[in-house]
């Protein structure tokens, strides 16, 4: 099975953008969908053959869409958790595509450099000594 990767990623980005653009409007913050309905829509028998990736993306969007909590919207006041800004969302897509193992500078020099720079910025923002240790968790 061949996949048109570019078309697949464009479709996923389009679905994500459509969702995010609707958030400031009348979209309810908490979905009306029930967990058993979502499980039924996503579940079923384990496929015996590979499924076309485009079909997987459409199935996921159709089934999960009605069950998404609007945590990125301006009316979500539920928990203290970070939302993803548009730049962070796009960077997440890019880093997922790169598929780096961000363990250390040997497995991904790029990730190590980004972590070092971001750590320095955090220290600066918090007024901490430049030599303080910073660690990021996943």
GROMACS .gro file of C-alpha atoms in nm:
model
  138
    1UNK     CA    1   0.000   0.000   0.000
    2UNK     CA    2   0.150   0.331  -0.100
    3UNK     CA    3   0.069   0.646   0.087
    4UNK     CA    4   0.067   1.000  -0.045
    5UNK     CA    5   0.238   1.137   0.266
    6UNK     CA    6   0.206   1.500   0.161
    7UNK     CA    7  -0.170   1.468   0.101
    8UNK     CA    8  -0.212   1.280   0.428
    9UNK     CA    9  -0.032   1.548   0.630
   10UNK     CA   10  -0.221   1.825   0.449
   11UNK     CA   11  -0.551   1.657   0.537
   12UNK     CA   12  -0.454   1.616   0.903
   13UNK     CA   13  -0.344   1.981   0.918
   14UNK     CA   14  -0.669   2.091   0.753
   15UNK     CA   15  -0.877   1.895   1.004
   16UNK     CA   16  -0.679   2.042   1.295
   17UNK     CA   17  -0.708   2.397   1.161
   18UNK     CA   18  -1.083   2.361   1.103
   19UNK     CA   19  -1.125   2.244   1.462
   20UNK     CA   20  -0.912   2.525   1.607
   21UNK     CA   21  -1.081   2.795   1.399
   22UNK     CA   22  -1.421   2.691   1.538
   23UNK     CA   23  -1.316   2.721   1.903
   24UNK     CA   24  -1.374   3.093   1.962
   25UNK     CA   25  -1.733   3.060   1.836
   26UNK     CA   26  -2.027   2.874   1.977
   27UNK     CA   27  -1.848   2.541   2.007
   28UNK     CA   28  -1.928   2.391   2.349
   29UNK     CA   29  -1.626   2.366   2.578
   30UNK     CA   30  -1.721   2.018   2.691
   31UNK     CA   31  -1.849   1.770   2.436
   32UNK     CA   32  -2.182   1.601   2.459
   33UNK     CA   33  -2.038   1.273   2.337
   34UNK     CA   34  -2.036   0.981   2.577
   35UNK     CA   35  -1.734   0.757   2.628
   36UNK     CA   36  -1.915   0.432   2.534
   37UNK     CA   37  -2.024   0.590   2.204
   38UNK     CA   38  -1.668   0.699   2.131
   39UNK     CA   39  -1.529   0.354   2.213
   40UNK     CA   40  -1.788   0.196   1.983
   41UNK     CA   41  -1.705   0.438   1.700
   42UNK     CA   42  -1.332   0.377   1.731
   43UNK     CA   43  -1.345   0.010   1.820
   44UNK     CA   44  -1.470  -0.302   1.656
   45UNK     CA   45  -1.270  -0.598   1.544
   46UNK     CA   46  -0.897  -0.564   1.498
   47UNK     CA   47  -0.841  -0.525   1.124
   48UNK     CA   48  -0.681  -0.830   0.964
   49UNK     CA   49  -0.528  -0.626   0.682
   50UNK     CA   50  -0.358  -0.286   0.669
   51UNK     CA   51  -0.595   0.010   0.649
   52UNK     CA   52  -0.532   0.299   0.415
   53UNK     CA   53  -0.373   0.579   0.625
   54UNK     CA   54  -0.612   0.839   0.480
   55UNK     CA   55  -0.904   0.624   0.595
   56UNK     CA   56  -0.752   0.602   0.944
   57UNK     CA   57  -0.725   0.982   0.967
   58UNK     CA   58  -1.086   1.028   0.855
   59UNK     CA   59  -1.211   0.762   1.097
   60UNK     CA   60  -1.023   0.921   1.386
   61UNK     CA   61  -1.149   1.270   1.302
   62UNK     CA   62  -1.509   1.155   1.256
   63UNK     CA   63  -1.516   0.946   1.573
   64UNK     CA   64  -1.307   1.162   1.807
   65UNK     CA   65  -1.422   1.503   1.683
   66UNK     CA   66  -1.751   1.506   1.876
   67UNK     CA   67  -1.565   1.406   2.194
   68UNK     CA   68  -1.295   1.676   2.195
   69UNK     CA   69  -1.281   1.914   2.491
   70UNK     CA   70  -1.219   2.271   2.378
   71UNK     CA   71  -0.906   2.320   2.589
   72UNK     CA   72  -0.753   2.549   2.325
   73UNK     CA   73  -1.047   2.788   2.319
   74UNK     CA   74  -1.092   3.111   2.513
   75UNK     CA   75  -1.383   2.975   2.716
   76UNK     CA   76  -1.198   2.679   2.871
   77UNK     CA   77  -1.144   2.763   3.236
   78UNK     CA   78  -1.124   2.410   3.373
   79UNK     CA   79  -0.784   2.296   3.482
   80UNK     CA   80  -0.444   2.457   3.502
   81UNK     CA   81  -0.274   2.307   3.201
   82UNK     CA   82  -0.094   2.452   2.907
   83UNK     CA   83  -0.271   2.495   2.581
   84UNK     CA   84  -0.085   2.474   2.255
   85UNK     CA   85  -0.031   2.797   2.068
   86UNK     CA   86  -0.040   2.784   1.689
   87UNK     CA   87   0.341   2.794   1.661
   88UNK     CA   88   0.371   2.509   1.913
   89UNK     CA   89   0.115   2.303   1.721
   90UNK     CA   90   0.305   2.350   1.396
   91UNK     CA   91   0.636   2.273   1.567
   92UNK     CA   92   0.484   1.954   1.709
   93UNK     CA   93   0.387   1.844   1.359
   94UNK     CA   94   0.737   1.921   1.236
   95UNK     CA   95   0.911   1.736   1.520
   96UNK     CA   96   0.680   1.437   1.480
   97UNK     CA   97   0.774   1.426   1.114
   98UNK     CA   98   1.143   1.440   1.196
   99UNK     CA   99   1.102   1.146   1.437
  100UNK     CA  100   1.403   1.226   1.653
  101UNK     CA  101   1.491   1.037   1.970
  102UNK     CA  102   1.553   1.340   2.189
  103UNK     CA  103   1.753   1.151   2.450
  104UNK     CA  104   2.084   1.334   2.420
  105UNK     CA  105   2.318   1.509   2.177
  106UNK     CA  106   2.424   1.176   2.024
  107UNK     CA  107   2.072   1.065   1.930
  108UNK     CA  108   1.960   1.415   1.828
  109UNK     CA  109   2.201   1.708   1.828
  110UNK     CA  110   1.915   1.932   1.711
  111UNK     CA  111   1.692   1.842   2.007
  112UNK     CA  112   1.981   1.884   2.251
  113UNK     CA  113   2.054   2.232   2.116
  114UNK     CA  114   1.689   2.337   2.136
  115UNK     CA  115   1.668   2.208   2.494
  116UNK     CA  116   1.984   2.395   2.592
  117UNK     CA  117   1.860   2.723   2.443
  118UNK     CA  118   1.510   2.687   2.592
  119UNK     CA  119   1.659   2.604   2.932
  120UNK     CA  120   1.869   2.919   2.921
  121UNK     CA  121   1.563   3.123   2.838
  122UNK     CA  122   1.369   2.972   3.130
  123UNK     CA  123   1.652   3.057   3.369
  124UNK     CA  124   1.659   3.413   3.235
  125UNK     CA  125   1.280   3.453   3.263
  126UNK     CA  126   1.281   3.329   3.622
  127UNK     CA  127   1.586   3.532   3.721
  128UNK     CA  128   1.782   3.220   3.817
  129UNK     CA  129   2.160   3.185   3.792
  130UNK     CA  130   2.284   3.100   3.443
  131UNK     CA  131   2.465   2.795   3.586
  132UNK     CA  132   2.150   2.643   3.738
  133UNK     CA  133   2.048   2.299   3.613
  134UNK     CA  134   1.741   2.270   3.393
  135UNK     CA  135   1.565   1.950   3.294
  136UNK     CA  136   1.267   1.895   3.068
  137UNK     CA  137   1.038   1.599   3.113
  138UNK     CA  138   0.798   1.443   2.869
   0.00000   0.00000   0.00000
